[in-house]
């Protein structure tokens, strides 16, 4: 994990790594260090590129999560997938503050919806269809949001997730990935998000 501290406005940037476990560990370490220093964070933003479900989230578009959902946390059964919540423990969805999501969407043009977290990039139409059937509101898939949200929830800190779509969710087609375009869209989006974050009331 690499932490970049801004001197002036109290924001830190963490390059958390790929995957929910590393993202959770990195986020939890930063949250714990800040709490021990008695300068706790008010908000954690998970941001990066992601896969977009067609046609709602095309490559180059932005998605802001109103639900951050673990797509593969559960048990496979002969009758299908059971999320851990149906097994009687844990949680599979975190909800960012609704007002902040609405303001972020308005400021950046990001579409609000569910962002799925998984440990594997979807690579078949069958898996994409299955995910969409299970999560009809899903707009995007990535690999870190739920881990970040779990760490934030453990510290009772709010979470937001912003994704720029670099590729469609579906059959693996590496040549179709537009990572540079997505990172450019994310950078532009963050420029528009910054004033929203600055004026956000954590007690919303
Ligand atoms: O398969 C490849 O050749 C390949 C090349 C470059 C990057 C990758 C990744 O798997 C990057 C994972 C990274 O990006 C996010 N991401 C982007 N698109 C998706 C997606 O469709 N499904 C899940 N995660 C995605 C993810 O959050 C990671 O941070 C592969």
PDB file of C-alpha atoms and ligand atoms in Angstrom:
ATOM      1  CA  UNK A   1       0.000   0.000   0.000  1.00  0.00           C
ATOM      2  CA  UNK A   2       1.239   3.501  -0.818  1.00  0.00           C
ATOM      3  CA  UNK A   3      -0.228   6.514   0.957  1.00  0.00           C
ATOM      4  CA  UNK A   4       0.096   9.988  -0.580  1.00  0.00           C
ATOM      5  CA  UNK A   5      -0.750  12.690   1.951  1.00  0.00           C
ATOM      6  CA  UNK A   6      -1.929  16.133   0.799  1.00  0.00           C
ATOM      7  CA  UNK A   7      -0.545  18.865   3.016  1.00  0.00           C
ATOM      8  CA  UNK A   8      -3.320  21.378   2.586  1.00  0.00           C
ATOM      9  CA  UNK A   9      -6.819  19.932   2.514  1.00  0.00           C
ATOM     10  CA  UNK A  10      -6.712  16.744   4.586  1.00  0.00           C
ATOM     11  CA  UNK A  11      -7.233  14.209   1.805  1.00  0.00           C
ATOM     12  CA  UNK A  12      -5.052  11.155   1.497  1.00  0.00           C
ATOM     13  CA  UNK A  13      -4.681   8.991  -1.593  1.00  0.00           C
ATOM     14  CA  UNK A  14      -4.008   5.289  -1.102  1.00  0.00           C
ATOM     15  CA  UNK A  15      -2.908   3.064  -3.954  1.00  0.00           C
ATOM     16  CA  UNK A  16      -4.619   0.093  -2.358  1.00  0.00           C
ATOM     17  CA  UNK A  17      -3.818  -2.654  -4.855  1.00  0.00           C
ATOM     18  CA  UNK A  18      -6.021  -5.083  -6.751  1.00  0.00           C
ATOM     19  CA  UNK A  19      -8.701  -7.224  -5.156  1.00  0.00           C
ATOM     20  CA  UNK A  20     -11.080  -6.946  -2.209  1.00  0.00           C
ATOM     21  CA  UNK A  21      -8.731  -8.424   0.397  1.00  0.00           C
ATOM     22  CA  UNK A  22      -5.816  -6.089  -0.302  1.00  0.00           C
ATOM     23  CA  UNK A  23      -8.176  -3.130  -0.646  1.00  0.00           C
ATOM     24  CA  UNK A  24      -9.749  -3.935   2.723  1.00  0.00           C
ATOM     25  CA  UNK A  25      -6.367  -4.402   4.415  1.00  0.00           C
ATOM     26  CA  UNK A  26      -4.980  -1.155   2.982  1.00  0.00           C
ATOM     27  CA  UNK A  27      -8.085   0.830   3.878  1.00  0.00           C
ATOM     28  CA  UNK A  28      -8.293  -0.617   7.380  1.00  0.00           C
ATOM     29  CA  UNK A  29      -4.619   0.160   8.033  1.00  0.00           C
ATOM     30  CA  UNK A  30      -5.098   3.806   7.039  1.00  0.00           C
ATOM     31  CA  UNK A  31      -8.336   4.149   9.011  1.00  0.00           C
ATOM     32  CA  UNK A  32      -6.772   2.609  12.115  1.00  0.00           C
ATOM     33  CA  UNK A  33      -3.654   4.788  11.907  1.00  0.00           C
ATOM     34  CA  UNK A  34      -5.805   7.911  11.551  1.00  0.00           C
ATOM     35  CA  UNK A  35      -8.028   6.903  14.469  1.00  0.00           C
ATOM     36  CA  UNK A  36      -4.997   6.260  16.700  1.00  0.00           C
ATOM     37  CA  UNK A  37      -3.644   9.711  15.714  1.00  0.00           C
ATOM     38  CA  UNK A  38      -7.059  11.157  16.691  1.00  0.00           C
ATOM     39  CA  UNK A  39      -7.600  12.549  13.193  1.00  0.00           C
ATOM     40  CA  UNK A  40     -10.199  10.074  11.888  1.00  0.00           C
ATOM     41  CA  UNK A  41     -11.438  10.212   8.322  1.00  0.00           C
ATOM     42  CA  UNK A  42     -15.029  11.249   7.543  1.00  0.00           C
ATOM     43  CA  UNK A  43     -15.255   9.432   4.229  1.00  0.00           C
ATOM     44  CA  UNK A  44     -13.512   6.768   2.156  1.00  0.00           C
ATOM     45  CA  UNK A  45     -13.818   6.896  -1.639  1.00  0.00           C
ATOM     46  CA  UNK A  46     -13.047   3.746  -3.608  1.00  0.00           C
ATOM     47  CA  UNK A  47     -12.199   4.743  -7.148  1.00  0.00           C
ATOM     48  CA  UNK A  48     -10.804   3.089 -10.221  1.00  0.00           C
ATOM     49  CA  UNK A  49     -11.636   1.473 -13.503  1.00  0.00           C
ATOM     50  CA  UNK A  50     -14.257  -1.207 -13.907  1.00  0.00           C
ATOM     51  CA  UNK A  51     -16.281  -3.292 -16.260  1.00  0.00           C
ATOM     52  CA  UNK A  52     -19.625  -1.848 -17.382  1.00  0.00           C
ATOM     53  CA  UNK A  53     -22.849  -3.741 -18.026  1.00  0.00           C
ATOM     54  CA  UNK A  54     -24.253  -2.921 -21.458  1.00  0.00           C
ATOM     55  CA  UNK A  55     -26.080  -0.915 -22.521  1.00  0.00           C
ATOM     56  CA  UNK A  56     -26.397   1.267 -19.396  1.00  0.00           C
ATOM     57  CA  UNK A  57     -22.682   1.690 -18.658  1.00  0.00           C
ATOM     58  CA  UNK A  58     -20.682   2.054 -21.865  1.00  0.00           C
ATOM     59  CA  UNK A  59     -16.894   2.247 -22.014  1.00  0.00           C
ATOM     60  CA  UNK A  60     -15.728   5.724 -20.968  1.00  0.00           C
ATOM     61  CA  UNK A  61     -18.782   6.422 -18.795  1.00  0.00           C
ATOM     62  CA  UNK A  62     -18.783   6.897 -15.025  1.00  0.00           C
ATOM     63  CA  UNK A  63     -20.759   4.939 -12.463  1.00  0.00           C
ATOM     64  CA  UNK A  64     -21.311   5.932  -8.831  1.00  0.00           C
ATOM     65  CA  UNK A  65     -22.422   3.184  -6.477  1.00  0.00           C
ATOM     66  CA  UNK A  66     -25.657   3.563  -4.557  1.00  0.00           C
ATOM     67  CA  UNK A  67     -25.064  -0.043  -3.490  1.00  0.00           C
ATOM     68  CA  UNK A  68     -21.691  -1.767  -3.163  1.00  0.00           C
ATOM     69  CA  UNK A  69     -22.347  -5.488  -3.374  1.00  0.00           C
ATOM     70  CA  UNK A  70     -20.119  -8.544  -2.996  1.00  0.00           C
ATOM     71  CA  UNK A  71     -21.032 -10.707  -5.969  1.00  0.00           C
ATOM     72  CA  UNK A  72     -19.265 -13.897  -4.947  1.00  0.00           C
ATOM     73  CA  UNK A  73     -19.431 -13.960  -1.137  1.00  0.00           C
ATOM     74  CA  UNK A  74     -21.507 -16.996  -0.311  1.00  0.00           C
ATOM     75  CA  UNK A  75     -21.977 -20.631  -1.154  1.00  0.00           C
ATOM     76  CA  UNK A  76     -22.656 -22.421  -4.385  1.00  0.00           C
ATOM     77  CA  UNK A  77     -25.443 -25.001  -4.115  1.00  0.00           C
ATOM     78  CA  UNK A  78     -27.137 -27.367  -6.534  1.00  0.00           C
ATOM     79  CA  UNK A  79     -29.945 -24.809  -6.663  1.00  0.00           C
ATOM     80  CA  UNK A  80     -27.687 -21.840  -7.292  1.00  0.00           C
ATOM     81  CA  UNK A  81     -25.672 -19.274  -5.378  1.00  0.00           C
ATOM     82  CA  UNK A  82     -26.547 -18.347  -1.795  1.00  0.00           C
ATOM     83  CA  UNK A  83     -25.161 -15.071  -0.420  1.00  0.00           C
ATOM     84  CA  UNK A  84     -23.714 -15.235   3.108  1.00  0.00           C
ATOM     85  CA  UNK A  85     -26.709 -13.298   4.390  1.00  0.00           C
ATOM     86  CA  UNK A  86     -28.922 -16.240   3.437  1.00  0.00           C
ATOM     87  CA  UNK A  87     -26.518 -18.548   5.263  1.00  0.00           C
ATOM     88  CA  UNK A  88     -27.152 -16.508   8.383  1.00  0.00           C
ATOM     89  CA  UNK A  89     -24.107 -14.272   8.732  1.00  0.00           C
ATOM     90  CA  UNK A  90     -22.200 -11.344   7.341  1.00  0.00           C
ATOM     91  CA  UNK A  91     -23.314  -8.695   4.912  1.00  0.00           C
ATOM     92  CA  UNK A  92     -23.129  -8.447   1.138  1.00  0.00           C
ATOM     93  CA  UNK A  93     -24.151  -4.847   0.481  1.00  0.00           C
ATOM     94  CA  UNK A  94     -23.081  -1.471   1.787  1.00  0.00           C
ATOM     95  CA  UNK A  95     -24.977   1.713   0.945  1.00  0.00           C
ATOM     96  CA  UNK A  96     -23.136   5.003   0.490  1.00  0.00           C
ATOM     97  CA  UNK A  97     -24.976   8.088   1.826  1.00  0.00           C
ATOM     98  CA  UNK A  98     -27.876   8.735  -0.577  1.00  0.00           C
ATOM     99  CA  UNK A  99     -27.449  12.509  -0.625  1.00  0.00           C
ATOM    100  CA  UNK A 100     -23.762  12.228  -1.428  1.00  0.00           C
ATOM    101  CA  UNK A 101     -24.468   9.738  -4.227  1.00  0.00           C
ATOM    102  CA  UNK A 102     -27.056  12.096  -5.736  1.00  0.00           C
ATOM    103  CA  UNK A 103     -24.696  15.068  -5.561  1.00  0.00           C
ATOM    104  CA  UNK A 104     -21.805  13.051  -6.975  1.00  0.00           C
ATOM    105  CA  UNK A 105     -23.971  11.852  -9.861  1.00  0.00           C
ATOM    106  CA  UNK A 106     -25.184  15.371 -10.628  1.00  0.00           C
ATOM    107  CA  UNK A 107     -21.704  16.874 -10.509  1.00  0.00           C
ATOM    108  CA  UNK A 108     -19.862  14.210 -12.504  1.00  0.00           C
ATOM    109  CA  UNK A 109     -22.538  12.816 -14.811  1.00  0.00           C
ATOM    110  CA  UNK A 110     -21.962   9.391 -13.290  1.00  0.00           C
ATOM    111  CA  UNK A 111     -24.885   7.016 -13.452  1.00  0.00           C
ATOM    112  CA  UNK A 112     -26.005   5.763 -10.010  1.00  0.00           C
ATOM    113  CA  UNK A 113     -26.533   2.039  -9.510  1.00  0.00           C
ATOM    114  CA  UNK A 114     -25.143  -1.103  -7.974  1.00  0.00           C
ATOM    115  CA  UNK A 115     -21.423  -1.731  -8.359  1.00  0.00           C
ATOM    116  CA  UNK A 116     -20.482  -5.364  -7.870  1.00  0.00           C
ATOM    117  CA  UNK A 117     -17.228  -6.531  -6.293  1.00  0.00           C
ATOM    118  CA  UNK A 118     -15.667  -9.851  -7.189  1.00  0.00           C
ATOM    119  CA  UNK A 119     -12.281 -11.507  -7.070  1.00  0.00           C
ATOM    120  CA  UNK A 120     -12.396 -12.521 -10.736  1.00  0.00           C
ATOM    121  CA  UNK A 121     -12.898 -10.375 -13.835  1.00  0.00           C
ATOM    122  CA  UNK A 122     -15.938 -11.746 -15.664  1.00  0.00           C
ATOM    123  CA  UNK A 123     -14.872 -13.361 -18.929  1.00  0.00           C
ATOM    124  CA  UNK A 124     -17.946 -15.003 -20.420  1.00  0.00           C
ATOM    125  CA  UNK A 125     -21.390 -13.895 -21.574  1.00  0.00           C
ATOM    126  CA  UNK A 126     -22.876 -16.614 -19.389  1.00  0.00           C
ATOM    127  CA  UNK A 127     -21.308 -15.206 -16.208  1.00  0.00           C
ATOM    128  CA  UNK A 128     -22.282 -11.663 -17.171  1.00  0.00           C
ATOM    129  CA  UNK A 129     -25.887 -12.786 -17.692  1.00  0.00           C
ATOM    130  CA  UNK A 130     -25.919 -14.639 -14.402  1.00  0.00           C
ATOM    131  CA  UNK A 131     -24.636 -11.601 -12.516  1.00  0.00           C
ATOM    132  CA  UNK A 132     -27.203  -9.353 -14.159  1.00  0.00           C
ATOM    133  CA  UNK A 133     -29.993 -11.808 -13.375  1.00  0.00           C
ATOM    134  CA  UNK A 134     -28.909 -11.898  -9.725  1.00  0.00           C
ATOM    135  CA  UNK A 135     -28.320  -8.148  -9.547  1.00  0.00           C
ATOM    136  CA  UNK A 136     -30.696  -6.399 -11.981  1.00  0.00           C
ATOM    137  CA  UNK A 137     -29.533  -2.950 -10.823  1.00  0.00           C
ATOM    138  CA  UNK A 138     -25.855  -3.707 -11.435  1.00  0.00           C
ATOM    139  CA  UNK A 139     -24.148  -1.183 -13.688  1.00  0.00           C
ATOM    140  CA  UNK A 140     -20.528  -2.097 -13.135  1.00  0.00           C
ATOM    141  CA  UNK A 141     -18.168  -4.729 -11.794  1.00  0.00           C
ATOM    142  CA  UNK A 142     -14.813  -4.154 -10.117  1.00  0.00           C
ATOM    143  CA  UNK A 143     -12.616  -5.844  -7.529  1.00  0.00           C
ATOM    144  CA  UNK A 144     -12.161  -3.515  -4.559  1.00  0.00           C
ATOM    145  CA  UNK A 145     -15.305  -1.619  -3.522  1.00  0.00           C
ATOM    146  CA  UNK A 146     -16.754  -4.151  -1.105  1.00  0.00           C
ATOM    147  CA  UNK A 147     -13.407  -4.604   0.648  1.00  0.00           C
ATOM    148  CA  UNK A 148     -13.055  -0.850   1.076  1.00  0.00           C
ATOM    149  CA  UNK A 149     -16.661  -0.626   2.282  1.00  0.00           C
ATOM    150  CA  UNK A 150     -16.169  -3.397   4.853  1.00  0.00           C
ATOM    151  CA  UNK A 151     -13.150  -1.588   6.295  1.00  0.00           C
ATOM    152  CA  UNK A 152     -15.030   1.716   6.351  1.00  0.00           C
ATOM    153  CA  UNK A 153     -18.043   0.112   8.033  1.00  0.00           C
ATOM    154  CA  UNK A 154     -15.818  -1.433  10.710  1.00  0.00           C
ATOM    155  CA  UNK A 155     -14.700   2.131  11.508  1.00  0.00           C
ATOM    156  CA  UNK A 156     -18.212   3.585  11.119  1.00  0.00           C
ATOM    157  CA  UNK A 157     -16.956   5.777   8.298  1.00  0.00           C
ATOM    158  CA  UNK A 158     -19.036   6.533   5.199  1.00  0.00           C
ATOM    159  CA  UNK A 159     -18.012   5.125   1.835  1.00  0.00           C
ATOM    160  CA  UNK A 160     -18.433   6.153  -1.791  1.00  0.00           C
ATOM    161  CA  UNK A 161     -17.426   4.241  -4.941  1.00  0.00           C
ATOM    162  CA  UNK A 162     -16.749   5.835  -8.316  1.00  0.00           C
ATOM    163  CA  UNK A 163     -15.809   3.728 -11.343  1.00  0.00           C
ATOM    164  CA  UNK A 164     -14.839   4.695 -14.859  1.00  0.00           C
ATOM    165  CA  UNK A 165     -15.767   1.991 -17.325  1.00  0.00           C
ATOM    166  CA  UNK A 166     -12.726   0.579 -19.144  1.00  0.00           C
ATOM    167  CA  UNK A 167     -14.347  -2.498 -20.690  1.00  0.00           C
ATOM    168  CA  UNK A 168     -17.681  -4.206 -21.128  1.00  0.00           C
ATOM    169  CA  UNK A 169     -18.580  -6.989 -18.685  1.00  0.00           C
ATOM    170  CA  UNK A 170     -18.758 -10.068 -20.864  1.00  0.00           C
ATOM    171  CA  UNK A 171     -16.640 -12.346 -23.032  1.00  0.00           C
ATOM    172  CA  UNK A 172     -12.933 -11.711 -22.469  1.00  0.00           C
ATOM    173  CA  UNK A 173     -11.651  -9.343 -25.147  1.00  0.00           C
ATOM    174  CA  UNK A 174      -8.473  -7.733 -23.864  1.00  0.00           C
ATOM    175  CA  UNK A 175      -8.106  -5.655 -27.044  1.00  0.00           C
ATOM    176  CA  UNK A 176     -11.395  -3.909 -26.239  1.00  0.00           C
ATOM    177  CA  UNK A 177     -10.153  -2.523 -22.905  1.00  0.00           C
ATOM    178  CA  UNK A 178      -9.722   1.270 -22.912  1.00  0.00           C
ATOM    179  CA  UNK A 179      -7.812   1.803 -19.678  1.00  0.00           C
ATOM    180  CA  UNK A 180      -6.269   5.169 -20.649  1.00  0.00           C
ATOM    181  CA  UNK A 181      -9.662   6.570 -21.693  1.00  0.00           C
ATOM    182  CA  UNK A 182     -11.233   5.327 -18.480  1.00  0.00           C
ATOM    183  CA  UNK A 183      -8.475   6.845 -16.331  1.00  0.00           C
ATOM    184  CA  UNK A 184      -8.914  10.158 -18.179  1.00  0.00           C
ATOM    185  CA  UNK A 185     -12.666  10.031 -17.485  1.00  0.00           C
ATOM    186  CA  UNK A 186     -11.961   9.220 -13.829  1.00  0.00           C
ATOM    187  CA  UNK A 187      -9.558  12.165 -13.534  1.00  0.00           C
ATOM    188  CA  UNK A 188     -12.100  14.553 -15.062  1.00  0.00           C
ATOM    189  CA  UNK A 189     -14.791  13.112 -12.821  1.00  0.00           C
ATOM    190  CA  UNK A 190     -12.681  13.631  -9.718  1.00  0.00           C
ATOM    191  CA  UNK A 191     -12.131  17.271 -10.650  1.00  0.00           C
ATOM    192  CA  UNK A 192     -15.911  17.701 -10.576  1.00  0.00           C
ATOM    193  CA  UNK A 193     -16.363  15.557  -7.468  1.00  0.00           C
ATOM    194  CA  UNK A 194     -13.873  17.484  -5.324  1.00  0.00           C
ATOM    195  CA  UNK A 195     -16.189  20.445  -4.534  1.00  0.00           C
ATOM    196  CA  UNK A 196     -18.969  17.996  -3.638  1.00  0.00           C
ATOM    197  CA  UNK A 197     -16.698  16.185  -1.188  1.00  0.00           C
ATOM    198  CA  UNK A 198     -15.475  19.462   0.300  1.00  0.00           C
ATOM    199  CA  UNK A 199     -19.008  20.675   1.024  1.00  0.00           C
ATOM    200  CA  UNK A 200     -20.419  17.292   2.097  1.00  0.00           C
ATOM    201  CA  UNK A 201     -21.814  17.115   5.628  1.00  0.00           C
ATOM    202  CA  UNK A 202     -20.668  13.812   7.207  1.00  0.00           C
ATOM    203  CA  UNK A 203     -23.711  13.892   9.497  1.00  0.00           C
ATOM    204  CA  UNK A 204     -26.130  13.597   6.550  1.00  0.00           C
TER     205      UNK A 204
HETATM  206  O1  LIG B   1      -6.776  -9.652 -18.325  1.00  0.00           O
HETATM  207  C1  LIG B   1      -5.912  -8.815 -18.585  1.00  0.00           C
HETATM  208  O2  LIG B   1      -5.116  -8.931 -19.524  1.00  0.00           O
HETATM  209  C2  LIG B   1      -5.838  -7.603 -17.760  1.00  0.00           C
HETATM  210  C3  LIG B   1      -5.049  -6.556 -18.142  1.00  0.00           C
HETATM  211  C4  LIG B   1      -5.002  -5.406 -17.389  1.00  0.00           C
HETATM  212  C5  LIG B   1      -5.756  -5.315 -16.233  1.00  0.00           C
HETATM  213  C6  LIG B   1      -6.537  -6.389 -15.868  1.00  0.00           C
HETATM  214  C7  LIG B   1      -7.333  -6.371 -14.657  1.00  0.00           C
HETATM  215  O3  LIG B   1      -7.885  -7.379 -14.287  1.00  0.00           O
HETATM  216  C8  LIG B   1      -7.454  -5.099 -13.931  1.00  0.00           C
HETATM  217  C9  LIG B   1      -8.258  -5.274 -12.682  1.00  0.00           C
HETATM  218  C10 LIG B   1      -8.433  -3.932 -12.053  1.00  0.00           C
HETATM  219  O4  LIG B   1      -9.311  -3.158 -12.825  1.00  0.00           O
HETATM  220  C11 LIG B   1     -10.622  -3.196 -12.297  1.00  0.00           C
HETATM  221  N1  LIG B   1     -11.446  -3.760 -13.369  1.00  0.00           N
HETATM  222  C12 LIG B   1     -11.482  -3.246 -14.624  1.00  0.00           C
HETATM  223  N2  LIG B   1     -12.361  -3.900 -15.374  1.00  0.00           N
HETATM  224  C13 LIG B   1     -12.900  -4.857 -14.612  1.00  0.00           C
HETATM  225  C14 LIG B   1     -13.885  -5.854 -14.863  1.00  0.00           C
HETATM  226  O5  LIG B   1     -14.455  -5.987 -15.947  1.00  0.00           O
HETATM  227  N3  LIG B   1     -14.195  -6.683 -13.830  1.00  0.00           N
HETATM  228  C15 LIG B   1     -13.599  -6.560 -12.625  1.00  0.00           C
HETATM  229  N4  LIG B   1     -12.659  -5.629 -12.356  1.00  0.00           N
HETATM  230  C16 LIG B   1     -12.320  -4.776 -13.330  1.00  0.00           C
HETATM  231  C17 LIG B   1     -10.555  -3.956 -10.996  1.00  0.00           C
HETATM  232  O6  LIG B   1     -11.215  -3.252  -9.993  1.00  0.00           O
HETATM  233  C18 LIG B   1      -9.067  -4.077 -10.709  1.00  0.00           C
HETATM  234  O7  LIG B   1      -8.621  -3.000  -9.917  1.00  0.00           O
HETATM  235  C19 LIG B   1      -6.596  -7.532 -16.616  1.00  0.00           C
END
